[in-house]
Tab-separated table of C-alpha atoms in Angstrom:
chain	number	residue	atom	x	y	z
H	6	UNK	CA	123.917	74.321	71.337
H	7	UNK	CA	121.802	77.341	72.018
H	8	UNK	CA	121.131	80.687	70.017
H	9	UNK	CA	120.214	84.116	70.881
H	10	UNK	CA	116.332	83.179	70.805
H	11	UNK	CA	117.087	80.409	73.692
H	12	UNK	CA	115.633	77.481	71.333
H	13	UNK	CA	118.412	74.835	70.596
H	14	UNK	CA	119.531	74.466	67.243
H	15	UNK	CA	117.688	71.114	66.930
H	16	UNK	CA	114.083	72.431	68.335
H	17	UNK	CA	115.150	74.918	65.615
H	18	UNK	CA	114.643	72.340	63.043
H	19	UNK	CA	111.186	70.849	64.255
H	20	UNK	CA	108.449	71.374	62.085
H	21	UNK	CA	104.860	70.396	61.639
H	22	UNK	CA	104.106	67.046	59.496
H	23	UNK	CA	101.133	66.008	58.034
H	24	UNK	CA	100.916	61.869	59.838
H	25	UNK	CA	100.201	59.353	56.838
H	26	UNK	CA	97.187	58.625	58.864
H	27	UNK	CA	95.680	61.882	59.488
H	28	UNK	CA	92.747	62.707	57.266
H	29	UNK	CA	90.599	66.625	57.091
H	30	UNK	CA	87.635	66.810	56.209
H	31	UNK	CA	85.298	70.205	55.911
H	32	UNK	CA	81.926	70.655	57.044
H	33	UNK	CA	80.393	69.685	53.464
H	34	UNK	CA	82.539	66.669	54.269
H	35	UNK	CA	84.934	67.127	51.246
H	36	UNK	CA	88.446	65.679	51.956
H	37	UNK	CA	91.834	67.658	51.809
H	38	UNK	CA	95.361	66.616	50.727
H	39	UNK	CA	98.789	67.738	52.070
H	40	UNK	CA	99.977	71.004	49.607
H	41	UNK	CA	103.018	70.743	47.291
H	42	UNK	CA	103.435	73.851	48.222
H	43	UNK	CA	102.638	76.957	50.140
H	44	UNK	CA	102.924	80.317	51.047
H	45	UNK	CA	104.490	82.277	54.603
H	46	UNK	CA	100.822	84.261	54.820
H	47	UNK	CA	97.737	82.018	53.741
H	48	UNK	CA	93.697	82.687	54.267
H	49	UNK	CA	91.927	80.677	56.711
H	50	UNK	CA	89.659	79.584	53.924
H	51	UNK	CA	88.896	77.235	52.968
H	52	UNK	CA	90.178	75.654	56.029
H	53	UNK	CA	91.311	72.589	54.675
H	54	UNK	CA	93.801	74.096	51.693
H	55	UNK	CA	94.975	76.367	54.658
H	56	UNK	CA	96.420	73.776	56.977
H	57	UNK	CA	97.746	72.375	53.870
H	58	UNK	CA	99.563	75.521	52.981
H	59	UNK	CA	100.873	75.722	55.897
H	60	UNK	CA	102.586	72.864	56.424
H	61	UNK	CA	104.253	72.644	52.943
H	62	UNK	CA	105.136	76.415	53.718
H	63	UNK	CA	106.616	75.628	57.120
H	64	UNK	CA	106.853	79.049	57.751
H	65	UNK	CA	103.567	80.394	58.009
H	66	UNK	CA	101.043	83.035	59.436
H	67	UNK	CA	97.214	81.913	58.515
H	68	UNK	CA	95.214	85.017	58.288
H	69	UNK	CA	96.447	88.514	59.818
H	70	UNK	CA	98.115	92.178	58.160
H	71	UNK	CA	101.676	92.123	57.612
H	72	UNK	CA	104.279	90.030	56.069
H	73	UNK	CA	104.959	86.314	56.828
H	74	UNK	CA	107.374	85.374	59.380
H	75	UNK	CA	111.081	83.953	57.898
H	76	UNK	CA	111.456	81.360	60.561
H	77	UNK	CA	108.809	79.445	62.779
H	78	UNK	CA	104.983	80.730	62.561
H	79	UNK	CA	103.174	83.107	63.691
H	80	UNK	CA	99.685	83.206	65.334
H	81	UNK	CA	97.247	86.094	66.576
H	82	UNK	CA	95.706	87.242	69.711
H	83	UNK	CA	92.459	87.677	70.324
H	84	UNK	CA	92.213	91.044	69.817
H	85	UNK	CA	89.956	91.683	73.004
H	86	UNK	CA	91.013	94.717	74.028
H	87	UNK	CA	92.520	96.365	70.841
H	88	UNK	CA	94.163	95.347	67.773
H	89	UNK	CA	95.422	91.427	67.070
H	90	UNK	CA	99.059	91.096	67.748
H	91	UNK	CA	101.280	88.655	65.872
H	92	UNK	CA	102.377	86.236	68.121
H	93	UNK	CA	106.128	84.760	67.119
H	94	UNK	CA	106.624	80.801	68.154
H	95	UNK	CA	108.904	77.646	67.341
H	96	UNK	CA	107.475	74.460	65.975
H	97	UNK	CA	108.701	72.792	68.721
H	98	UNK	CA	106.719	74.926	70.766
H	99	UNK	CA	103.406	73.548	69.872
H	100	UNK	CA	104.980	70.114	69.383
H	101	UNK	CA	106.154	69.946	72.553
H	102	UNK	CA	102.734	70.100	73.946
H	103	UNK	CA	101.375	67.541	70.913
H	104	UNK	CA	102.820	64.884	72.692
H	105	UNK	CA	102.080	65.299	76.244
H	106	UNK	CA	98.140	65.681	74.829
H	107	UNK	CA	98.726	62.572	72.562
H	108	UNK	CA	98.983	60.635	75.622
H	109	UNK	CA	96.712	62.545	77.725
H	110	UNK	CA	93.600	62.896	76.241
H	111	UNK	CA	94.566	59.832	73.082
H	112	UNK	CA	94.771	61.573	70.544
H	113	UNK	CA	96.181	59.565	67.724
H	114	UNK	CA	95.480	57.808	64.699
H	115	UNK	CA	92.213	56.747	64.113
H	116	UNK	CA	90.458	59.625	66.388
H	117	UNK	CA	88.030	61.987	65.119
H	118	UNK	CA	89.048	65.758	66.433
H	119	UNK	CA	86.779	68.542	65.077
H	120	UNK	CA	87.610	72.785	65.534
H	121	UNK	CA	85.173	74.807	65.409
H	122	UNK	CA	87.284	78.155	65.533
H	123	UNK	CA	88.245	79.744	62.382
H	124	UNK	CA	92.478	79.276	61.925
H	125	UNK	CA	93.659	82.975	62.646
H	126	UNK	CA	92.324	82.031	66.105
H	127	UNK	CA	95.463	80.460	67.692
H	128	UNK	CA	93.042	77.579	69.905
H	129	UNK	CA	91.648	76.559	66.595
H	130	UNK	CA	94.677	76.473	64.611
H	131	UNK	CA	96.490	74.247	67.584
H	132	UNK	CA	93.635	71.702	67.478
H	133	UNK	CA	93.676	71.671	63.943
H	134	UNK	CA	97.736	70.914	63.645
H	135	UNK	CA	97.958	68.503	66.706
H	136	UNK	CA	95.275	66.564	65.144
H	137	UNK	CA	97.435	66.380	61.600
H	138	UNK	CA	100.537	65.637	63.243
H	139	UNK	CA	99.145	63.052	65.659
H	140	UNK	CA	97.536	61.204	62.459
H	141	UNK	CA	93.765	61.891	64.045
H	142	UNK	CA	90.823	62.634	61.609
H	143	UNK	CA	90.421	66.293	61.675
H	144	UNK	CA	86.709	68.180	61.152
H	145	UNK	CA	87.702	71.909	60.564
H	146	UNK	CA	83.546	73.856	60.981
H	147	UNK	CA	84.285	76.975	61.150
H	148	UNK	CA	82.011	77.899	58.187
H	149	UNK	CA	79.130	76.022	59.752
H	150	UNK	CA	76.301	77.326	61.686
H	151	UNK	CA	76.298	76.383	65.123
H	152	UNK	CA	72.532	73.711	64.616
H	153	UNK	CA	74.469	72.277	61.664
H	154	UNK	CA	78.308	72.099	63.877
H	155	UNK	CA	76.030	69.873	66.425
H	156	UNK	CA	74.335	67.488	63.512
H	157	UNK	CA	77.553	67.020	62.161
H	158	UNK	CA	79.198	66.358	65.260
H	159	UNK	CA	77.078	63.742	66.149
H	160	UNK	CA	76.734	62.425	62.407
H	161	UNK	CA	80.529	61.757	62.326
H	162	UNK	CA	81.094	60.873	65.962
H	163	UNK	CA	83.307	63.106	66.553
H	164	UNK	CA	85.706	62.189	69.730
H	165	UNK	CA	87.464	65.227	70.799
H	166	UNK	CA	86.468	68.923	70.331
H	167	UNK	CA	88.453	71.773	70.584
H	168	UNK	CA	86.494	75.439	71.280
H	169	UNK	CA	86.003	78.484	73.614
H	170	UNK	CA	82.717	78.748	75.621
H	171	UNK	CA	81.311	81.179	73.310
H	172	UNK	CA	81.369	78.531	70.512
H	173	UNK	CA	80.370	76.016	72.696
H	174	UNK	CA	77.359	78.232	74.149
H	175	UNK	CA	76.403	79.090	70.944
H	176	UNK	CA	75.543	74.984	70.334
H	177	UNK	CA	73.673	74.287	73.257
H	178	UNK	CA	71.754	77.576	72.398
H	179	UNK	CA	70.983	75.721	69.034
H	180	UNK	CA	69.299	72.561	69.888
H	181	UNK	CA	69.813	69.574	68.180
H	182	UNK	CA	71.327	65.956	68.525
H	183	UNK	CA	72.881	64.848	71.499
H	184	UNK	CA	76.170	64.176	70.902
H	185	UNK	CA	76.941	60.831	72.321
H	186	UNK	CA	80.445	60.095	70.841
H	187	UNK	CA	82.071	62.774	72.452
H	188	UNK	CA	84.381	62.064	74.664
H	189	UNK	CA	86.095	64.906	75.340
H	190	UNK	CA	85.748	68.535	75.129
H	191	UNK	CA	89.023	71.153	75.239
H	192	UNK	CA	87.981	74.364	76.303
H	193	UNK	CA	90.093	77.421	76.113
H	194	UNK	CA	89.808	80.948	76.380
H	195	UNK	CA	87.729	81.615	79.430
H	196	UNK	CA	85.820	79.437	82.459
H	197	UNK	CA	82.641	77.861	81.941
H	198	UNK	CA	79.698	79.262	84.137
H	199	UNK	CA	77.348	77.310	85.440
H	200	UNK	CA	74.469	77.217	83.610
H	201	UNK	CA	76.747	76.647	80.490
H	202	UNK	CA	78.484	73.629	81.922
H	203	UNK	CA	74.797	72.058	82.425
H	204	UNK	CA	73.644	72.668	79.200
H	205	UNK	CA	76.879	70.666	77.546
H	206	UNK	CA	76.235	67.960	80.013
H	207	UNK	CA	73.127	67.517	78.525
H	208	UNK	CA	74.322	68.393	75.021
H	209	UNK	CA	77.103	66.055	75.679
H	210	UNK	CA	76.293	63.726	78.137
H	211	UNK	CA	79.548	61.117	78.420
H	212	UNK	CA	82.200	64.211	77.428
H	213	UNK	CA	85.143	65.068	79.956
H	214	UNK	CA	85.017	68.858	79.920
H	215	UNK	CA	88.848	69.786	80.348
H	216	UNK	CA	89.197	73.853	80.486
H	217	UNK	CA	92.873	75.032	80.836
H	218	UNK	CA	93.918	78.666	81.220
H	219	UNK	CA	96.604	80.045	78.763
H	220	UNK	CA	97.903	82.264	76.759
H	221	UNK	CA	98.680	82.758	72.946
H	222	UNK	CA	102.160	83.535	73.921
H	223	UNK	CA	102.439	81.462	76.828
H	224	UNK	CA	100.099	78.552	75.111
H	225	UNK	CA	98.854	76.010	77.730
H	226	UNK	CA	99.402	77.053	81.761
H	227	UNK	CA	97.214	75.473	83.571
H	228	UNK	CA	95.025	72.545	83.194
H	229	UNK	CA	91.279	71.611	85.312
H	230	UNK	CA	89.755	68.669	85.927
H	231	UNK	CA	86.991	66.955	88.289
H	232	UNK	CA	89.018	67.810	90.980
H	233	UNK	CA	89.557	71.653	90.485
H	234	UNK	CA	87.843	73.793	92.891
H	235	UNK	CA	85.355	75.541	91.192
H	236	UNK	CA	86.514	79.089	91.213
H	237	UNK	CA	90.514	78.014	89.714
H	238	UNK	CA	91.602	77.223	86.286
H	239	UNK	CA	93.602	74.183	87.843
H	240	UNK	CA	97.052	73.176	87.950
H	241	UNK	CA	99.997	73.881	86.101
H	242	UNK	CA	99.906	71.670	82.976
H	243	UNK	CA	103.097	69.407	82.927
H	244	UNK	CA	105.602	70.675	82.383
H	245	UNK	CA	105.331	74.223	83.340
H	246	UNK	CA	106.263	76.185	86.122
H	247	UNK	CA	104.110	79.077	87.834
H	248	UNK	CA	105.133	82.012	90.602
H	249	UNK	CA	103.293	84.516	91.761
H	250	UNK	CA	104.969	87.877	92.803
H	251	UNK	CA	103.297	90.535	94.164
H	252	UNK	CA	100.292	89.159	92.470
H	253	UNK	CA	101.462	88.710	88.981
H	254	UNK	CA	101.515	85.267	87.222
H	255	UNK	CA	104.962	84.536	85.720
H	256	UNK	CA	105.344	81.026	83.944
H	257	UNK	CA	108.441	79.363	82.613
H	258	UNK	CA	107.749	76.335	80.162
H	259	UNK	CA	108.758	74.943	76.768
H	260	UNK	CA	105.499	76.249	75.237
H	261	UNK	CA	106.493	79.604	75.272
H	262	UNK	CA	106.499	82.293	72.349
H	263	UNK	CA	109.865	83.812	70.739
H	264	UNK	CA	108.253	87.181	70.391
H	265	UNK	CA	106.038	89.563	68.462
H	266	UNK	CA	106.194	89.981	65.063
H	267	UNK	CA	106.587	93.221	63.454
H	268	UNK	CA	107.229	96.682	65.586
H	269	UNK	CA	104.655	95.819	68.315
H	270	UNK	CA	106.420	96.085	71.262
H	271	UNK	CA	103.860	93.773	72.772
H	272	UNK	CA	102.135	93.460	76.408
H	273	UNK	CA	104.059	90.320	77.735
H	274	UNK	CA	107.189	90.887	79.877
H	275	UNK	CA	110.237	88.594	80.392
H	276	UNK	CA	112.189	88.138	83.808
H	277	UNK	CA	115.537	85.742	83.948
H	278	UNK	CA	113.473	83.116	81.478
H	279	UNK	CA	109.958	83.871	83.097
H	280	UNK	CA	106.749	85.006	81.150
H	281	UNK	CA	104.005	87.474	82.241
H	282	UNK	CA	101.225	88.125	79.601
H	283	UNK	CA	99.885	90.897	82.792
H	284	UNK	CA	97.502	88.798	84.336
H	285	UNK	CA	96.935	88.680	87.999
H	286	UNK	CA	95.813	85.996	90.627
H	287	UNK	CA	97.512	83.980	93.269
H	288	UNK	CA	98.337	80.226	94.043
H	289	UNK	CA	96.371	78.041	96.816
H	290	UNK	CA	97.264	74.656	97.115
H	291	UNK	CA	99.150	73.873	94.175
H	292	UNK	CA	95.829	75.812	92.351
H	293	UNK	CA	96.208	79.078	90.274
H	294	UNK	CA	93.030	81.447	91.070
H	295	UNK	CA	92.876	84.581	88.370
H	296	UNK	CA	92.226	87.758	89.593
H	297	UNK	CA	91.839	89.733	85.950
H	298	UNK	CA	94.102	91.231	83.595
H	299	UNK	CA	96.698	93.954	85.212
H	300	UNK	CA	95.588	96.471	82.187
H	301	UNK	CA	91.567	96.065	83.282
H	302	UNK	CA	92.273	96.562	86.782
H	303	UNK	CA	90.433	99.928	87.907
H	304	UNK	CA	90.374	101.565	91.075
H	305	UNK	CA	87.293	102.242	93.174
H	306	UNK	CA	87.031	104.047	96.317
H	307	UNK	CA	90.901	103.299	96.458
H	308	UNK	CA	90.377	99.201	96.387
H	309	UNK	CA	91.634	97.631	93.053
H	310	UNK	CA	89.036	96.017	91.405
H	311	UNK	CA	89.123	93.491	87.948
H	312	UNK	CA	86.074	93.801	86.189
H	313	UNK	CA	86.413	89.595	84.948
H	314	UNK	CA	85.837	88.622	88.760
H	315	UNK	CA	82.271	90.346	88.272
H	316	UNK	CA	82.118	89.256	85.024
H	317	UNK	CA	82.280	85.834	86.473
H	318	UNK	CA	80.011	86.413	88.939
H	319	UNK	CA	76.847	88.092	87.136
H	320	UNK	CA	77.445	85.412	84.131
H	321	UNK	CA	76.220	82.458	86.870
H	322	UNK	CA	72.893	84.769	87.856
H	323	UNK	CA	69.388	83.646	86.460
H	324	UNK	CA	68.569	85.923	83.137
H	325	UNK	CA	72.161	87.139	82.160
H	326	UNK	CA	73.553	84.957	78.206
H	327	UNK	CA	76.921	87.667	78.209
H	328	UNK	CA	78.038	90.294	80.180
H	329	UNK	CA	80.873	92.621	80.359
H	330	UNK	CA	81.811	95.116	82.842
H	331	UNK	CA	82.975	98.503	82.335
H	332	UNK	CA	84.131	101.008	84.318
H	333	UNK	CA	82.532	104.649	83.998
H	334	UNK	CA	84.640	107.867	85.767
H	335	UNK	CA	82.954	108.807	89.123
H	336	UNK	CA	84.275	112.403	90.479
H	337	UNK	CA	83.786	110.613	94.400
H	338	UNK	CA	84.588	107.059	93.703
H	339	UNK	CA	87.385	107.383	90.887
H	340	UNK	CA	85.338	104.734	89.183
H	341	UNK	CA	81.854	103.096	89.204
H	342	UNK	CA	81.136	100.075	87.480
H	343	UNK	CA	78.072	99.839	84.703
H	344	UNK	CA	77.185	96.084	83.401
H	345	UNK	CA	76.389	95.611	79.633
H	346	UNK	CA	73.834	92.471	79.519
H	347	UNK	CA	72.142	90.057	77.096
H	348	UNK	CA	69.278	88.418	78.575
H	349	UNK	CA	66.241	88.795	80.248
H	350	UNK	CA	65.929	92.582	81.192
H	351	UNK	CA	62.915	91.225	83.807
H	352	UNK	CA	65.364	89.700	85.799
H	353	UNK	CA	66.937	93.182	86.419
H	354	UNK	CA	66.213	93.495	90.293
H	355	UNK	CA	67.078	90.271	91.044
H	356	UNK	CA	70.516	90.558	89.481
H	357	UNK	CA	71.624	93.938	91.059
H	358	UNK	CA	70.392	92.665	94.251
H	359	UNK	CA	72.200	89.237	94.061
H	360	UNK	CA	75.631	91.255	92.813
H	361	UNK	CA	75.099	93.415	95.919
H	362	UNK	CA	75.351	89.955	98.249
H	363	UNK	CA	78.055	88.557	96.873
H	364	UNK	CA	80.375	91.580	95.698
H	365	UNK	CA	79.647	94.175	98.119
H	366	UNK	CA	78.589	97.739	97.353
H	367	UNK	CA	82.304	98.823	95.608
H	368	UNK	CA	82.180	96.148	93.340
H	369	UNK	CA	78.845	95.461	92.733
H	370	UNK	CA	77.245	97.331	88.905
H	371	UNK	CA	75.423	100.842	89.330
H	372	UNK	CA	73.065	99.809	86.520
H	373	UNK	CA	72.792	97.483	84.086
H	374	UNK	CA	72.698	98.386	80.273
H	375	UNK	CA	70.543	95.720	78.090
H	376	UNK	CA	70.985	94.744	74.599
H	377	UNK	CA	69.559	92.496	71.904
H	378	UNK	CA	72.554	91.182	70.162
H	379	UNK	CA	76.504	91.041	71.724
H	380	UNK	CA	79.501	92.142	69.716
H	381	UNK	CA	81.992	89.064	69.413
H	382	UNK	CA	85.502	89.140	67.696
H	383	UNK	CA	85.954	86.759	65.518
H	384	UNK	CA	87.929	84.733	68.498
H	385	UNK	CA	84.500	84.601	69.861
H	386	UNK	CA	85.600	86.790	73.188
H	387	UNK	CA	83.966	89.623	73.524
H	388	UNK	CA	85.078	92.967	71.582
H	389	UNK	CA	84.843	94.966	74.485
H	390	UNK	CA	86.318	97.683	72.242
H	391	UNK	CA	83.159	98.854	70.648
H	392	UNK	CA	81.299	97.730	73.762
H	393	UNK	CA	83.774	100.666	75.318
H	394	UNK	CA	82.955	103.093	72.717
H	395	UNK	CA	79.424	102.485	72.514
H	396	UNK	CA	78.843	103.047	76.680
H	397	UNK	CA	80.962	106.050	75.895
H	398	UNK	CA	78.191	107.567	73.359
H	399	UNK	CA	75.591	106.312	75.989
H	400	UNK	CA	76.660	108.818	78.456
């Protein structure tokens, strides 16, 4: 039996559990118990009480404005480009998934899983319920600096690690221990570079780095591993399905979201049971290549360009840490494209001259813009916002 929403009436019923075996610890290493009870809208700290919360609430938002959802949960976007959304989902949407990673990367009782991410980031808050439900010991560090996140990774030898590349960078950055019990490392929210992947292969020497591309309405789409062509985010994760139409990415799965909470009309599109969260890229080989988001795209000299493929490109050059690329309006062009760096400002030549070879003159950065310190949301990503607004008072 199906309702309006499309879920069944017994996916309906799913909800999260907290396994008899699962245990949560914090970063001081005090324990947490499952709630009695708990409220539809909870604060993501501490950490430990919040999970809790939300389980006994069942219906739950952790963090965010607004009120709590009446049915399912709600997570947020990142926020990258504008305001967090509240992202509408089934329990059976994330539990659905939960079992194709129990058996995937062995996740179970027993295993120690650790988030780094604090829970109103939807990558964090997944690790952090998977590892309840599947009964794993669970290491929530978001309040941690990133020197102590390492010690105490390799202190409690930690097996599986959920985080973005910022977090990630932000440890090998840090120094410390080499983490020799980790076995795995689930990366989500953008590629790794290449100077990052080397420094968590030394960080981390015996660790299986699996990056997947998603979505937080769409959740997991595609999956990489050591066979993945360096420049794709891999192959569709199981069960989903992926077109490409005109350029778009559309995906059809049981992972995806109901809808967006509130009035927010929302970015994402539905087709005949397909999702598009606007990104662009195209399908080689039974491998999904990204081309950028749809709503960065900018024009230059009449040639579509997405500022991430540059992104991408600048953040493997010698003497860039971040980057973002912005476009700045050019009365000949339509658009030029200015750089915003961390990192060595010496390198400056070599970088312009190296984005020259390998994007061409269009695509390639007038100039590059230095800074000492990089504005991060609390995702991690980038808040290219007040990077926007900022080059904007430059001019």
């Amino acid at each position: 039996m199906k309702e309006a929403s499309g879920r069944s009436i017994s996916e309906k019923a799913i909800v999260f559990q907290w396994h008899p075996a699962a245990r949560v610890f914090d970063g001081a290493g005090q324990e947490y118990y499952p709630a009695g009870s708990g409220a539809s809208v909870t604060g993501e700290r501490p950490a430990g009480v919040a999970i809790g919360q939300a389980i006994a609430a069942g219906s739950f938002r952790i963090g965010g404005d607004g009120p709590g959802p009446v049915a399912g949960f709600e997570t947020l976007t990142s926020g990258s480009s504008g305001v967090a959304r509240r992202v509408g989902r089934s329990c059976a949407s994330w539990v659905a998934s939960f079992t194709v990673n129990a058996g995937m990367f062995g996740i179970g009782p027993g295993v120690r899983v650790a988030a780094l991410g604090r829970l109103s980031q939807s990558l964090a808050v997944y690790g952090a319920l998977e590892a309840v439900y599947l009964g794993a010991s669970l290491h929530l560090l978001d309040e941690v600096r990133p020197d102590r996140q390492r010690r105490i990774l390799a202190e409690r030898g930690v097996q599986v690690l959920y985080a973005t590349p910022a977090q990630m960078r932000l440890m090998v950055e840090a120094g410390g221990a080499v983490l020799s019990d980790l076995r795995l490392v689930v990366i989500g929210g953008s590629k790794l570079d290449l100077g990052l992947r080397a420094g968590l292969r030394a960080m981390a020497p015996t660790a299986q780095m699996r990056e997947f591309y998603g979505a937080a309405e769409a959740s997991f789409i595609t999956i990489a591993d050591g066979d993945t062509p360096e420049d794709s985010v891999g192959r569709a994760y199981p069960g989903v399905e992926l077109r490409v139409d005109g350029g778009e990415i559309w995906v059809r799965s049981p992972y995806l979201f109901d809808g967006y909470a509130g009035d927010d009309p929302g970015s994402a599109r539905w087709q005949g049971g397909w999702l598009s969260v606007g990104e662009m890229g195209y399908l080689r080989d039974g491998h999904l290549y990204l081309s950028g988001r749809a709503g960065r795209m900018v024009t230059v000299a009449d040639q579509n360009v997405f500022p991430e493929e540059i992104e991408a490109c600048l953040q493997g050059l010698g003497g860039v840490q971040r980057v973002a690329v912005l476009p700045v309006p050019d009365e000949l062009r339509g658009h030029h494209l200015v750089a915003i760096v961390m990192g060595d400002a010496r390198q400056e030549a070599a970088i312009l001259a190296a984005a020259r070879v390998k994007l061409g003159p269009l695509k390639a950065p007038k100039r590059l813009i230095w800074r000492g310190d990089w504005p991060v949301l609390t995702s991690g990503k980038t808040d290219l916002v007040t990077l926007a607004r900022e080059l904007a008072a430059w001019r």
